[in-house]
mmCIF file of C-alpha atoms in Angstrom:
data_model
loop_
_atom_site.group_PDB
_atom_site.id
_atom_site.type_symbol
_atom_site.label_atom_id
_atom_site.label_comp_id
_atom_site.label_asym_id
_atom_site.label_seq_id
_atom_site.Cartn_x
_atom_site.Cartn_y
_atom_site.Cartn_z
ATOM 1 C CA MET G 1 11.432 86.091 -27.775
ATOM 2 C CA VAL G 2 7.773 84.909 -28.093
ATOM 3 C CA SER G 3 7.915 86.794 -23.915
ATOM 4 C CA VAL G 4 8.464 89.996 -25.648
ATOM 5 C CA LEU G 5 6.532 90.293 -28.270
ATOM 6 C CA ARG G 6 3.113 89.025 -25.765
ATOM 7 C CA LYS G 7 4.314 91.954 -23.552
ATOM 8 C CA LEU G 8 4.710 94.115 -26.181
ATOM 9 C CA LEU G 9 1.681 93.358 -28.269
ATOM 10 C CA ILE G 10 -0.997 91.556 -26.108
ATOM 11 C CA LYS G 11 -3.175 93.892 -24.217
ATOM 12 C CA ALA G 12 -6.196 91.694 -22.992
ATOM 13 C CA PRO G 13 -5.981 90.912 -19.610
ATOM 14 C CA LYS G 14 -4.797 87.447 -18.417
ATOM 15 C CA GLY G 15 -7.716 84.350 -18.948
ATOM 16 C CA SER G 16 -9.989 86.062 -20.988
ATOM 17 C CA GLU G 17 -10.767 85.058 -24.333
ATOM 18 C CA GLU G 18 -9.098 88.109 -26.281
ATOM 19 C CA TYR G 19 -5.938 87.158 -24.364
ATOM 20 C CA ARG G 20 -6.546 83.519 -25.282
ATOM 21 C CA SER G 21 -7.380 83.917 -28.690
ATOM 22 C CA ALA G 22 -3.954 86.712 -28.921
ATOM 23 C CA CYS G 23 -1.596 84.187 -27.706
ATOM 24 C CA GLY G 24 -3.350 81.533 -30.827
ATOM 25 C CA TYR G 25 -2.414 84.102 -32.661
ATOM 26 C CA LEU G 26 1.206 84.952 -31.582
ATOM 27 C CA CYS G 27 2.273 81.531 -31.639
ATOM 28 C CA GLY G 28 0.736 80.676 -35.038
ATOM 29 C CA ALA G 29 2.320 84.059 -36.481
ATOM 30 C CA VAL G 30 5.829 82.812 -34.674
ATOM 31 C CA GLY G 31 5.829 79.708 -36.514
ATOM 32 C CA ILE G 32 4.650 80.250 -40.016
ATOM 33 C CA ALA G 33 7.959 82.801 -39.855
ATOM 34 C CA PHE G 34 10.320 80.343 -38.239
ATOM 35 C CA ASN G 35 9.442 77.585 -40.860
ATOM 36 C CA LEU G 36 9.801 79.592 -43.561
ATOM 37 C CA LEU G 37 13.225 80.397 -42.240
ATOM 38 C CA LEU G 38 14.169 77.085 -41.598
ATOM 39 C CA VAL G 39 12.817 76.136 -45.447
ATOM 40 C CA ALA G 40 14.774 78.372 -47.105
ATOM 41 C CA LEU G 41 18.034 77.044 -44.960
ATOM 42 C CA LYS G 42 17.380 73.798 -45.656
ATOM 43 C CA PHE G 43 16.979 74.014 -49.058
ATOM 44 C CA PHE G 44 19.994 75.536 -49.773
ATOM 45 C CA ALA G 45 21.951 73.221 -47.337
ATOM 46 C CA GLY G 46 20.002 70.309 -49.311
ATOM 47 C CA ILE G 47 20.801 71.792 -52.892
ATOM 48 C CA ILE G 48 24.812 71.862 -52.052
ATOM 49 C CA SER G 49 24.768 68.413 -50.390
ATOM 50 C CA ASN G 50 22.635 66.171 -52.671
ATOM 51 C CA SER G 51 20.976 64.883 -49.970
ATOM 52 C CA ILE G 52 17.462 63.749 -49.822
ATOM 53 C CA ALA G 53 17.677 63.505 -45.811
ATOM 54 C CA ILE G 54 18.287 67.235 -45.655
ATOM 55 C CA THR G 55 15.826 68.252 -48.395
ATOM 56 C CA ALA G 56 12.849 65.514 -46.708
ATOM 57 C CA ASP G 57 13.751 67.584 -43.542
ATOM 58 C CA ALA G 58 13.033 71.060 -45.678
ATOM 59 C CA ALA G 59 10.285 69.848 -47.211
ATOM 60 C CA ASN G 60 9.277 68.487 -43.422
ATOM 61 C CA ASN G 61 9.340 72.487 -41.907
ATOM 62 C CA LEU G 62 7.213 73.550 -45.383
ATOM 63 C CA SER G 63 4.633 71.143 -43.727
ATOM 64 C CA ASP G 64 4.936 72.792 -40.535
ATOM 65 C CA ALA G 65 4.145 76.264 -41.748
ATOM 66 C CA GLY G 66 1.480 75.230 -43.161
ATOM 67 C CA SER G 67 0.437 73.738 -39.863
ATOM 68 C CA SER G 68 1.682 77.160 -38.491
ATOM 69 C CA ILE G 69 -1.429 78.514 -40.852
ATOM 70 C CA VAL G 70 -3.785 76.261 -39.970
ATOM 71 C CA THR G 71 -2.651 76.667 -36.146
ATOM 72 C CA LEU G 72 -3.601 80.872 -36.835
ATOM 73 C CA LEU G 73 -6.714 80.153 -38.572
ATOM 74 C CA GLY G 74 -8.323 77.684 -35.667
ATOM 75 C CA PHE G 75 -7.912 80.369 -33.108
ATOM 76 C CA LYS G 76 -9.128 82.796 -34.839
ATOM 77 C CA ILE G 77 -12.311 80.957 -36.045
ATOM 78 C CA ALA G 78 -12.529 79.599 -32.458
ATOM 79 C CA GLY G 79 -12.725 83.030 -31.062
ATOM 80 C CA GLN G 80 -16.204 83.995 -32.739
ATOM 81 C CA LYS G 81 -19.001 84.467 -30.953
ATOM 82 C CA ALA G 82 -21.706 82.177 -30.531
ATOM 83 C CA ASP G 83 -24.369 83.035 -33.463
ATOM 84 C CA SER G 84 -27.683 81.178 -34.267
ATOM 85 C CA GLU G 85 -26.112 78.142 -36.452
ATOM 86 C CA HIS G 86 -23.714 77.309 -33.828
ATOM 87 C CA PRO G 87 -25.802 78.347 -30.263
ATOM 88 C CA TYR G 88 -22.481 76.696 -27.981
ATOM 89 C CA GLY G 89 -19.768 79.127 -29.965
ATOM 90 C CA HIS G 90 -16.807 77.852 -32.348
ATOM 91 C CA GLY G 91 -14.497 76.896 -29.876
ATOM 92 C CA ARG G 92 -14.508 72.932 -30.868
ATOM 93 C CA MET G 93 -12.571 74.312 -34.179
ATOM 94 C CA GLU G 94 -9.492 74.321 -32.122
ATOM 95 C CA TYR G 95 -9.588 70.842 -32.049
ATOM 96 C CA ILE G 96 -9.944 70.482 -35.560
ATOM 97 C CA ALA G 97 -7.420 72.866 -36.696
ATOM 98 C CA GLY G 98 -4.943 70.779 -33.752
ATOM 99 C CA PHE G 99 -6.409 67.466 -35.797
ATOM 100 C CA ILE G 100 -5.582 69.211 -39.836
ATOM 101 C CA VAL G 101 -1.787 69.843 -37.948
ATOM 102 C CA SER G 102 -1.895 65.940 -36.908
ATOM 103 C CA ILE G 103 -3.072 64.694 -40.669
ATOM 104 C CA LEU G 104 -0.479 67.219 -42.618
ATOM 105 C CA ILE G 105 2.139 65.232 -40.004
ATOM 106 C CA MET G 106 1.069 61.998 -41.434
ATOM 107 C CA ILE G 107 1.074 63.198 -45.260
ATOM 108 C CA MET G 108 4.469 64.400 -44.919
ATOM 109 C CA SER G 109 5.705 61.669 -43.185
ATOM 110 C CA TRP G 110 4.622 59.609 -46.335
ATOM 111 C CA SER G 111 6.288 61.603 -48.589
ATOM 112 C CA LEU G 112 9.231 61.346 -46.770
ATOM 113 C CA ILE G 113 9.248 57.410 -46.538
ATOM 114 C CA THR G 114 8.614 57.422 -49.952
ATOM 115 C CA SER G 115 11.434 59.530 -51.157
ATOM 116 C CA SER G 116 13.961 57.936 -48.528
ATOM 117 C CA VAL G 117 13.398 54.399 -50.773
ATOM 118 C CA LYS G 118 14.078 55.806 -54.265
ATOM 119 C CA LYS G 119 17.098 56.881 -52.353
ATOM 120 C CA ILE G 120 17.891 53.212 -51.014
ATOM 121 C CA ILE G 121 17.640 51.579 -54.634
ATOM 122 C CA HIS G 122 18.971 54.201 -56.447
ATOM 123 C CA PRO G 123 21.663 56.191 -54.020
ATOM 124 C CA GLU G 124 24.107 59.122 -54.338
ATOM 125 C CA GLU G 125 27.459 60.427 -52.649
ATOM 126 C CA THR G 126 26.394 63.456 -51.008
ATOM 127 C CA VAL G 127 28.274 66.094 -50.084
ATOM 128 C CA PHE G 128 29.284 67.643 -46.559
ATOM 129 C CA SER G 129 30.130 71.446 -45.929
ATOM 130 C CA PRO G 130 30.551 73.019 -42.437
ATOM 131 C CA VAL G 131 27.767 75.783 -43.474
ATOM 132 C CA ILE G 132 25.650 72.337 -43.795
ATOM 133 C CA ALA G 133 26.360 71.575 -39.913
ATOM 134 C CA VAL G 134 25.798 75.172 -39.005
ATOM 135 C CA ILE G 135 22.507 75.440 -40.971
ATOM 136 C CA LEU G 136 21.028 71.612 -39.163
ATOM 137 C CA ILE G 137 22.329 72.645 -35.760
ATOM 138 C CA VAL G 138 20.335 76.352 -36.144
ATOM 139 C CA SER G 139 17.862 74.441 -36.730
ATOM 140 C CA ILE G 140 17.757 72.335 -34.265
ATOM 141 C CA LEU G 141 18.055 75.461 -31.641
ATOM 142 C CA VAL G 142 14.974 77.123 -33.593
ATOM 143 C CA LYS G 143 12.354 73.448 -33.172
ATOM 144 C CA CYS G 144 13.563 73.689 -29.861
ATOM 145 C CA TYR G 145 12.707 77.008 -28.474
ATOM 146 C CA MET G 146 9.625 76.826 -30.573
ATOM 147 C CA ALA G 147 8.847 73.232 -28.500
ATOM 148 C CA ILE G 148 9.466 75.179 -25.550
ATOM 149 C CA TYR G 149 7.067 78.432 -26.058
ATOM 150 C CA ASN G 150 4.309 76.210 -27.658
ATOM 151 C CA THR G 151 4.550 73.904 -24.427
ATOM 152 C CA GLY G 152 4.310 76.658 -22.571
ATOM 153 C CA ILE G 153 1.644 78.846 -23.974
ATOM 154 C CA GLY G 154 -0.183 75.767 -24.988
ATOM 155 C CA LYS G 155 -0.034 74.766 -21.163
ATOM 156 C CA GLU G 156 -1.202 78.116 -19.447
ATOM 157 C CA ILE G 157 -3.867 78.772 -21.794
ATOM 158 C CA ASP G 158 -5.439 74.847 -22.173
ATOM 159 C CA SER G 159 -4.244 74.490 -25.810
ATOM 160 C CA VAL G 160 -5.118 71.524 -27.968
ATOM 161 C CA ALA G 161 -3.716 72.699 -31.033
ATOM 162 C CA LEU G 162 -0.876 74.510 -29.582
ATOM 163 C CA HIS G 163 -0.200 70.821 -28.067
ATOM 164 C CA ALA G 164 -0.139 68.751 -31.134
ATOM 165 C CA THR G 165 2.652 72.169 -32.193
ATOM 166 C CA ALA G 166 4.604 71.552 -29.857
ATOM 167 C CA ILE G 167 5.224 67.668 -30.265
ATOM 168 C CA ASP G 168 5.652 68.278 -33.539
ATOM 169 C CA SER G 169 8.351 71.006 -33.099
ATOM 170 C CA LEU G 170 9.786 68.441 -30.770
ATOM 171 C CA SER G 171 9.470 65.363 -33.233
ATOM 172 C CA ASP G 172 11.512 67.858 -36.161
ATOM 173 C CA CYS G 173 14.423 68.728 -33.161
ATOM 174 C CA ILE G 174 15.065 64.740 -33.559
ATOM 175 C CA ALA G 175 14.512 64.402 -36.833
ATOM 176 C CA THR G 176 17.025 67.216 -37.976
ATOM 177 C CA GLY G 177 19.217 65.423 -35.435
ATOM 178 C CA THR G 178 19.187 62.249 -37.173
ATOM 179 C CA VAL G 179 19.864 64.037 -40.167
ATOM 180 C CA LEU G 180 22.936 65.712 -38.581
ATOM 181 C CA ALA G 181 24.342 62.719 -37.406
ATOM 182 C CA VAL G 182 23.946 61.089 -41.099
ATOM 183 C CA THR G 183 25.546 63.762 -42.595
ATOM 184 C CA LEU G 184 28.765 63.539 -40.638
ATOM 185 C CA ILE G 185 29.216 59.679 -40.361
ATOM 186 C CA SER G 186 28.634 60.033 -44.214
ATOM 187 C CA HIS G 187 31.259 62.109 -44.345
ATOM 188 C CA PHE G 188 33.541 61.270 -41.581
ATOM 189 C CA PHE G 189 33.393 56.896 -41.888
ATOM 190 C CA GLY G 190 32.238 56.894 -46.015
ATOM 191 C CA LEU G 191 28.956 55.131 -45.195
ATOM 192 C CA ASN G 192 26.299 56.251 -47.379
ATOM 193 C CA ILE G 193 22.875 55.454 -44.729
ATOM 194 C CA ASP G 194 21.127 58.605 -46.430
ATOM 195 C CA GLY G 195 18.064 57.084 -47.766
ATOM 196 C CA TYR G 196 17.665 54.899 -44.372
ATOM 197 C CA ALA G 197 17.932 58.099 -42.239
ATOM 198 C CA GLY G 198 15.231 59.731 -44.570
ATOM 199 C CA VAL G 199 12.737 56.086 -43.797
ATOM 200 C CA VAL G 200 13.088 56.661 -40.081
ATOM 201 C CA VAL G 201 12.808 60.407 -39.793
ATOM 202 C CA GLY G 202 9.562 59.681 -41.656
ATOM 203 C CA LEU G 203 8.425 56.514 -39.417
ATOM 204 C CA PHE G 204 9.477 58.812 -36.445
ATOM 205 C CA VAL G 205 7.435 61.768 -38.195
ATOM 206 C CA GLY G 206 4.517 59.503 -38.711
ATOM 207 C CA TYR G 207 4.107 58.509 -35.278
ATOM 208 C CA THR G 208 4.285 61.575 -33.682
ATOM 209 C CA GLY G 209 1.399 62.707 -35.941
ATOM 210 C CA VAL G 210 -0.651 59.640 -34.711
ATOM 211 C CA LYS G 211 -0.188 60.429 -31.307
ATOM 212 C CA ALA G 212 -1.088 64.032 -32.111
ATOM 213 C CA ALA G 213 -4.045 62.915 -34.330
ATOM 214 C CA MET G 214 -5.516 60.991 -31.020
ATOM 215 C CA ASP G 215 -4.698 63.984 -28.634
ATOM 216 C CA THR G 216 -7.155 66.066 -31.032
ATOM 217 C CA LEU G 217 -9.760 63.429 -31.784
ATOM 218 C CA ASN G 218 -9.983 62.610 -27.873
ATOM 219 C CA PRO G 219 -11.554 66.154 -27.055
ATOM 220 C CA LEU G 220 -13.983 65.492 -29.983
ATOM 221 C CA LEU G 221 -15.358 62.424 -29.484
ATOM 222 C CA GLY G 222 -16.027 63.269 -26.091
ATOM 223 C CA LEU G 223 -13.947 62.963 -22.700
ATOM 224 C CA PRO G 224 -14.604 62.824 -19.342
ATOM 225 C CA PRO G 225 -14.311 65.674 -17.055
ATOM 226 C CA GLU G 226 -10.261 66.810 -14.734
ATOM 227 C CA GLU G 227 -10.903 65.548 -11.963
ATOM 228 C CA SER G 228 -9.978 68.658 -10.530
ATOM 229 C CA PHE G 229 -12.972 70.380 -12.209
ATOM 230 C CA VAL G 230 -15.321 67.907 -10.953
ATOM 231 C CA LYS G 231 -13.951 68.278 -7.394
ATOM 232 C CA SER G 232 -13.813 71.637 -7.282
ATOM 233 C CA ILE G 233 -17.601 71.882 -8.023
ATOM 234 C CA GLU G 234 -18.343 69.095 -5.398
ATOM 235 C CA GLU G 235 -16.645 70.929 -2.834
ATOM 236 C CA THR G 236 -18.090 74.708 -3.732
ATOM 237 C CA CYS G 237 -21.707 72.719 -3.681
ATOM 238 C CA LEU G 238 -21.518 71.241 -0.048
ATOM 239 C CA SER G 239 -20.057 73.895 1.021
ATOM 240 C CA PHE G 240 -22.279 76.753 -0.145
ATOM 241 C CA ASN G 241 -25.531 76.160 2.323
ATOM 242 C CA GLU G 242 -26.223 73.477 4.896
ATOM 243 C CA ASN G 243 -29.413 72.887 2.917
ATOM 244 C CA ILE G 244 -27.685 71.616 -0.263
ATOM 245 C CA LEU G 245 -27.335 68.349 1.397
ATOM 246 C CA GLY G 246 -25.624 66.053 -1.763
ATOM 247 C CA ILE G 247 -25.414 66.437 -5.471
ATOM 248 C CA HIS G 248 -25.247 63.893 -7.592
ATOM 249 C CA ASP G 249 -26.085 63.295 -12.239
ATOM 250 C CA MET G 250 -23.489 65.913 -12.908
ATOM 251 C CA LEU G 251 -22.680 66.123 -16.416
ATOM 252 C CA ILE G 252 -20.133 68.159 -18.578
ATOM 253 C CA HIS G 253 -20.194 69.040 -22.102
ATOM 254 C CA ASP G 254 -16.794 70.402 -23.351
ATOM 255 C CA TYR G 255 -17.459 72.934 -26.816
ATOM 256 C CA GLY G 256 -14.040 73.668 -26.504
ATOM 257 C CA PRO G 257 -11.556 75.687 -24.244
ATOM 258 C CA GLY G 258 -13.775 77.723 -22.149
ATOM 259 C CA ARG G 259 -17.102 77.131 -22.969
ATOM 260 C CA LYS G 260 -18.144 73.991 -20.597
ATOM 261 C CA TYR G 261 -21.795 73.364 -19.772
ATOM 262 C CA VAL G 262 -22.658 72.076 -16.874
ATOM 263 C CA SER G 263 -25.526 70.449 -15.528
ATOM 264 C CA LEU G 264 -26.403 68.529 -11.502
ATOM 265 C CA HIS G 265 -29.156 67.473 -9.131
ATOM 266 C CA ALA G 266 -28.668 68.969 -5.772
ATOM 267 C CA GLU G 267 -30.331 67.284 -2.823
ATOM 268 C CA VAL G 268 -32.059 69.752 -0.613
ATOM 269 C CA PRO G 269 -35.054 69.510 1.853
ATOM 270 C CA ALA G 270 -38.377 68.408 0.840
ATOM 271 C CA GLU G 271 -39.311 70.139 3.878
ATOM 272 C CA GLY G 272 -37.923 73.034 2.977
ATOM 273 C CA ASP G 273 -39.178 76.744 1.926
ATOM 274 C CA ILE G 274 -39.993 76.497 -1.832
ATOM 275 C CA LEU G 275 -39.025 79.658 -2.681
ATOM 276 C CA GLU G 276 -35.886 80.130 0.025
ATOM 277 C CA LEU G 277 -34.354 76.835 -1.592
ATOM 278 C CA HIS G 278 -35.077 78.320 -5.219
ATOM 279 C CA GLU G 279 -32.888 81.355 -4.073
ATOM 280 C CA ILE G 280 -30.024 79.037 -2.745
ATOM 281 C CA ILE G 281 -29.717 77.053 -5.596
ATOM 282 C CA ASP G 282 -29.811 80.228 -8.110
ATOM 283 C CA ALA G 283 -26.931 81.678 -6.170
ATOM 284 C CA LEU G 284 -25.184 78.944 -6.364
ATOM 285 C CA GLU G 285 -25.088 78.401 -10.116
ATOM 286 C CA LYS G 286 -23.913 82.102 -10.432
ATOM 287 C CA GLU G 287 -21.194 81.204 -7.574
ATOM 288 C CA ILE G 288 -19.960 78.015 -9.799
ATOM 289 C CA GLY G 289 -20.174 79.625 -13.330
ATOM 290 C CA GLU G 290 -18.062 82.682 -11.869
ATOM 291 C CA LYS G 291 -15.772 80.330 -10.312
ATOM 292 C CA GLU G 292 -15.266 78.207 -12.888
ATOM 293 C CA HIS G 293 -15.710 79.269 -15.878
ATOM 294 C CA CYS G 294 -18.562 77.800 -17.072
ATOM 295 C CA PHE G 295 -21.977 78.108 -17.964
ATOM 296 C CA ILE G 296 -24.159 75.641 -15.405
ATOM 297 C CA THR G 297 -27.485 74.353 -14.186
ATOM 298 C CA VAL G 298 -28.414 73.229 -11.084
ATOM 299 C CA HIS G 299 -31.588 71.022 -10.394
ATOM 300 C CA MET G 300 -33.204 71.079 -7.447
ATOM 301 C CA ASP G 301 -34.199 67.776 -6.214
ATOM 302 C CA PRO G 302 -35.882 67.383 -2.984
ATOM 303 C CA ILE G 303 -35.248 64.677 -0.678
ATOM 304 C CA VAL G 304 -37.107 63.509 2.789
ATOM 305 C CA THR G 305 -35.206 64.518 6.137
ATOM 306 C CA ALA G 306 -37.818 63.966 8.646
ATOM 307 C CA ASP G 307 -39.335 60.718 8.131
ATOM 308 C CA ALA G 308 -38.554 57.797 10.125
ATOM 309 C CA GLU G 309 -39.875 55.171 8.051
ATOM 310 C CA VAL G 310 -37.841 56.491 4.433
ATOM 311 C CA ILE G 311 -34.589 57.295 6.520
ATOM 312 C CA ASN G 312 -34.423 53.593 7.472
ATOM 313 C CA THR G 313 -35.821 52.341 4.509
ATOM 314 C CA LYS G 314 -32.609 54.292 2.797
ATOM 315 C CA TYR G 315 -30.671 53.188 5.080
ATOM 316 C CA ALA G 316 -31.410 49.436 4.336
ATOM 317 C CA LEU G 317 -30.985 49.847 0.679
ATOM 318 C CA GLN G 318 -27.486 51.474 1.203
ATOM 319 C CA THR G 319 -26.515 48.673 3.262
ATOM 320 C CA VAL G 320 -27.089 46.370 0.391
ATOM 321 C CA ILE G 321 -25.559 48.408 -2.277
ATOM 322 C CA GLU G 322 -22.418 48.790 -0.181
ATOM 323 C CA LYS G 323 -22.200 44.493 0.292
ATOM 324 C CA ILE G 324 -22.262 44.840 -3.634
ATOM 325 C CA ASN G 325 -19.431 47.275 -3.249
ATOM 326 C CA ASN G 326 -17.635 45.252 -0.669
ATOM 327 C CA GLY G 327 -17.444 42.461 -3.223
ATOM 328 C CA ILE G 328 -20.532 40.466 -1.956
ATOM 329 C CA LEU G 329 -21.992 40.250 -5.866
ATOM 330 C CA LEU G 330 -18.322 39.701 -7.162
ATOM 331 C CA ASN G 331 -17.335 36.763 -5.224
ATOM 332 C CA SER G 332 -20.346 34.784 -5.955
ATOM 333 C CA THR G 333 -20.746 35.502 -9.535
ATOM 334 C CA HIS G 334 -17.257 36.368 -10.961
ATOM 335 C CA LYS G 335 -14.124 35.926 -10.676
ATOM 336 C CA HIS G 336 -12.043 38.162 -8.936
ATOM 337 C CA HIS G 337 -9.272 39.885 -10.593
ATOM 338 C CA LYS G 338 -6.766 42.180 -8.619
ATOM 339 C CA LYS G 339 -6.661 44.877 -11.885
ATOM 340 C CA GLU G 340 -10.497 44.872 -11.395
ATOM 341 C CA SER G 341 -10.239 45.339 -7.330
ATOM 342 C CA GLU G 342 -7.678 48.271 -7.824
ATOM 343 C CA ARG G 343 -10.167 50.631 -10.040
ATOM 344 C CA ASN G 344 -12.666 52.178 -8.183
ATOM 345 C CA LEU G 345 -16.557 50.656 -9.550
ATOM 346 C CA SER G 346 -18.266 51.728 -5.919
ATOM 347 C CA ILE G 347 -21.929 51.831 -7.038
ATOM 348 C CA SER G 348 -24.555 54.669 -5.116
ATOM 349 C CA MET G 349 -27.654 55.981 -5.054
ATOM 350 C CA HIS G 350 -29.577 58.977 -4.827
ATOM 351 C CA ASP G 351 -33.454 60.217 -5.495
ATOM 352 C CA PHE G 352 -34.701 57.641 -3.124
ATOM 353 C CA ARG G 353 -38.280 57.884 -1.938
ATOM 354 C CA MET G 354 -41.184 55.472 -1.036
ATOM 355 C CA VAL G 355 -44.907 55.604 -2.850
ATOM 356 C CA PRO G 356 -47.248 53.103 -0.899
ATOM 357 C CA GLY G 357 -50.095 51.234 -1.884
ATOM 358 C CA ASP G 358 -52.860 48.913 -0.761
ATOM 359 C CA ASN G 359 -50.615 45.922 -1.082
ATOM 360 C CA ARG G 360 -47.021 46.796 -1.561
ATOM 361 C CA THR G 361 -44.852 49.749 -1.305
ATOM 362 C CA ASN G 362 -42.528 50.909 -4.284
ATOM 363 C CA LEU G 363 -38.964 52.286 -3.415
ATOM 364 C CA VAL G 364 -37.965 54.163 -6.731
ATOM 365 C CA PHE G 365 -34.743 54.910 -6.892
ATOM 366 C CA ASP G 366 -31.579 55.582 -8.632
ATOM 367 C CA ILE G 367 -28.060 53.968 -9.234
ATOM 368 C CA VAL G 368 -24.971 54.740 -10.432
ATOM 369 C CA VAL G 369 -22.690 52.372 -12.216
ATOM 370 C CA PRO G 370 -19.046 53.104 -13.443
ATOM 371 C CA PHE G 371 -18.615 51.965 -16.826
ATOM 372 C CA GLY G 372 -16.135 48.514 -16.365
ATOM 373 C CA GLY G 373 -17.550 47.251 -13.719
ATOM 374 C CA PRO G 374 -17.511 43.625 -13.364
ATOM 375 C CA HIS G 375 -21.378 43.190 -13.141
ATOM 376 C CA SER G 376 -24.043 43.665 -16.028
ATOM 377 C CA ASP G 377 -27.245 46.232 -14.895
ATOM 378 C CA SER G 378 -29.299 43.178 -14.667
ATOM 379 C CA GLU G 379 -27.432 41.594 -12.618
ATOM 380 C CA ILE G 380 -27.132 44.729 -10.098
ATOM 381 C CA ILE G 381 -30.433 45.079 -10.141
ATOM 382 C CA ASP G 382 -31.428 41.131 -9.609
ATOM 383 C CA TYR G 383 -29.515 40.972 -6.569
ATOM 384 C CA ILE G 384 -30.960 44.190 -4.706
ATOM 385 C CA ASN G 385 -34.726 42.359 -5.413
ATOM 386 C CA LYS G 386 -33.663 39.201 -4.121
ATOM 387 C CA GLU G 387 -31.909 41.066 -0.956
ATOM 388 C CA ILE G 388 -35.075 43.700 -0.461
ATOM 389 C CA LYS G 389 -37.314 40.458 -0.092
ATOM 390 C CA ALA G 390 -34.590 38.536 2.183
ATOM 391 C CA GLU G 391 -34.686 41.617 4.686
ATOM 392 C CA MET G 392 -38.251 43.426 3.938
ATOM 393 C CA GLY G 393 -40.420 40.956 2.354
ATOM 394 C CA ASP G 394 -42.305 40.933 -1.055
ATOM 395 C CA LYS G 395 -44.492 43.695 0.362
ATOM 396 C CA TYR G 396 -41.402 46.491 -1.375
ATOM 397 C CA VAL G 397 -40.547 46.103 -4.526
ATOM 398 C CA ALA G 398 -37.774 48.113 -5.772
ATOM 399 C CA VAL G 399 -38.050 50.528 -8.914
ATOM 400 C CA ILE G 400 -34.580 51.043 -9.974
ATOM 401 C CA GLN G 401 -33.492 53.176 -12.662
ATOM 402 C CA VAL G 402 -29.840 52.658 -13.663
ATOM 403 C CA ASP G 403 -27.222 55.718 -14.113
ATOM 404 C CA HIS G 404 -23.982 55.430 -15.546
ATOM 405 C CA ASP G 405 -21.038 57.928 -14.021
ATOM 406 C CA MET G 406 -19.710 58.978 -16.666
ATOM 407 C CA GLY G 407 -16.121 59.389 -14.475
ATOM 408 C CA THR G 408 -13.287 61.461 -14.536
ATOM 409 C CA THR G 409 -9.478 62.123 -15.878
ATOM 410 C CA LYS G 410 -6.554 62.128 -13.688
ATOM 411 C CA ASP G 411 -4.626 65.195 -13.682
#
């Protein structure tokens, strides 16, 4: 049904912002219609059966209709263009919409639990009929379908809000399945566990609400970028032109789906023609921006490639850092844990230059230290300085800037 409506109603090309917004509107509108239908059916079933579990499940679907309205409004606001007050656009409104949906789920969970506890304290007989069973089965099938299309479209357009809605629909399948089982048990075995089932349903709904809240809060707080996105940018940079020798200091800021802002440093030969190199960097920015659908700024970072002393000194420093990565410092100052050794905690170096003076030569460079490593920044700096003095003498002094690796998520 949703696939047919999408083909009939959405004319925008796939991958465009218009297509993405239209998919969000469609899912929100269909969700409202389905949930209002289920509310009417379940309230009818709850009234004729005198079942708190069924009535509570109907109220849950009413909150789902509200959630679908929030999702629809979230997509509408998120699709608005950037303006003077919001120069990075409104894309994060979709995350906020998903968070509001999760809050509504948790509120409904509390309402379900309190109503069910009252039913446990003051139990009432429930009535069963085939009509009630049919209504509940239809509800399960509808919610399963909603979970399927929200998951599929949410994955296609990379939507946190639709993912939260899909989780909610899946939890409703389980909740209504529990209500159906309780109704049948009560009818065939005479066990009145209606109130207890309502508590179970309420707790499960609450759990899904908390999980959905975390899924929507994390992008707002700031997640590391996806590994595939980072690798794609790295591969594009390093294969783009022979004058791009390496990249570092990549920063990625997410202002909502389709609104990623990227900055990085590209290493180029210091001996090269600056105008030619600048043209290469401009072309690289255009290539990545079009390929990855992001906004990108590339800083041109010149490195010496023709001075033997600089190259040899840099190699010596890389050897010192490699000792740290191989566990030399770890074994001497910390107890080695398998869990730490299995993680990628490698330190790297960039922006190296030598500044000679009358009495000493400053070795100026940056090191990138991953979060969660076994050593503090000061321990690493002290170790590097000690090794420089031991291997090169007192004439050389390290001037070290510590950067922290922002990391990547796993696909």
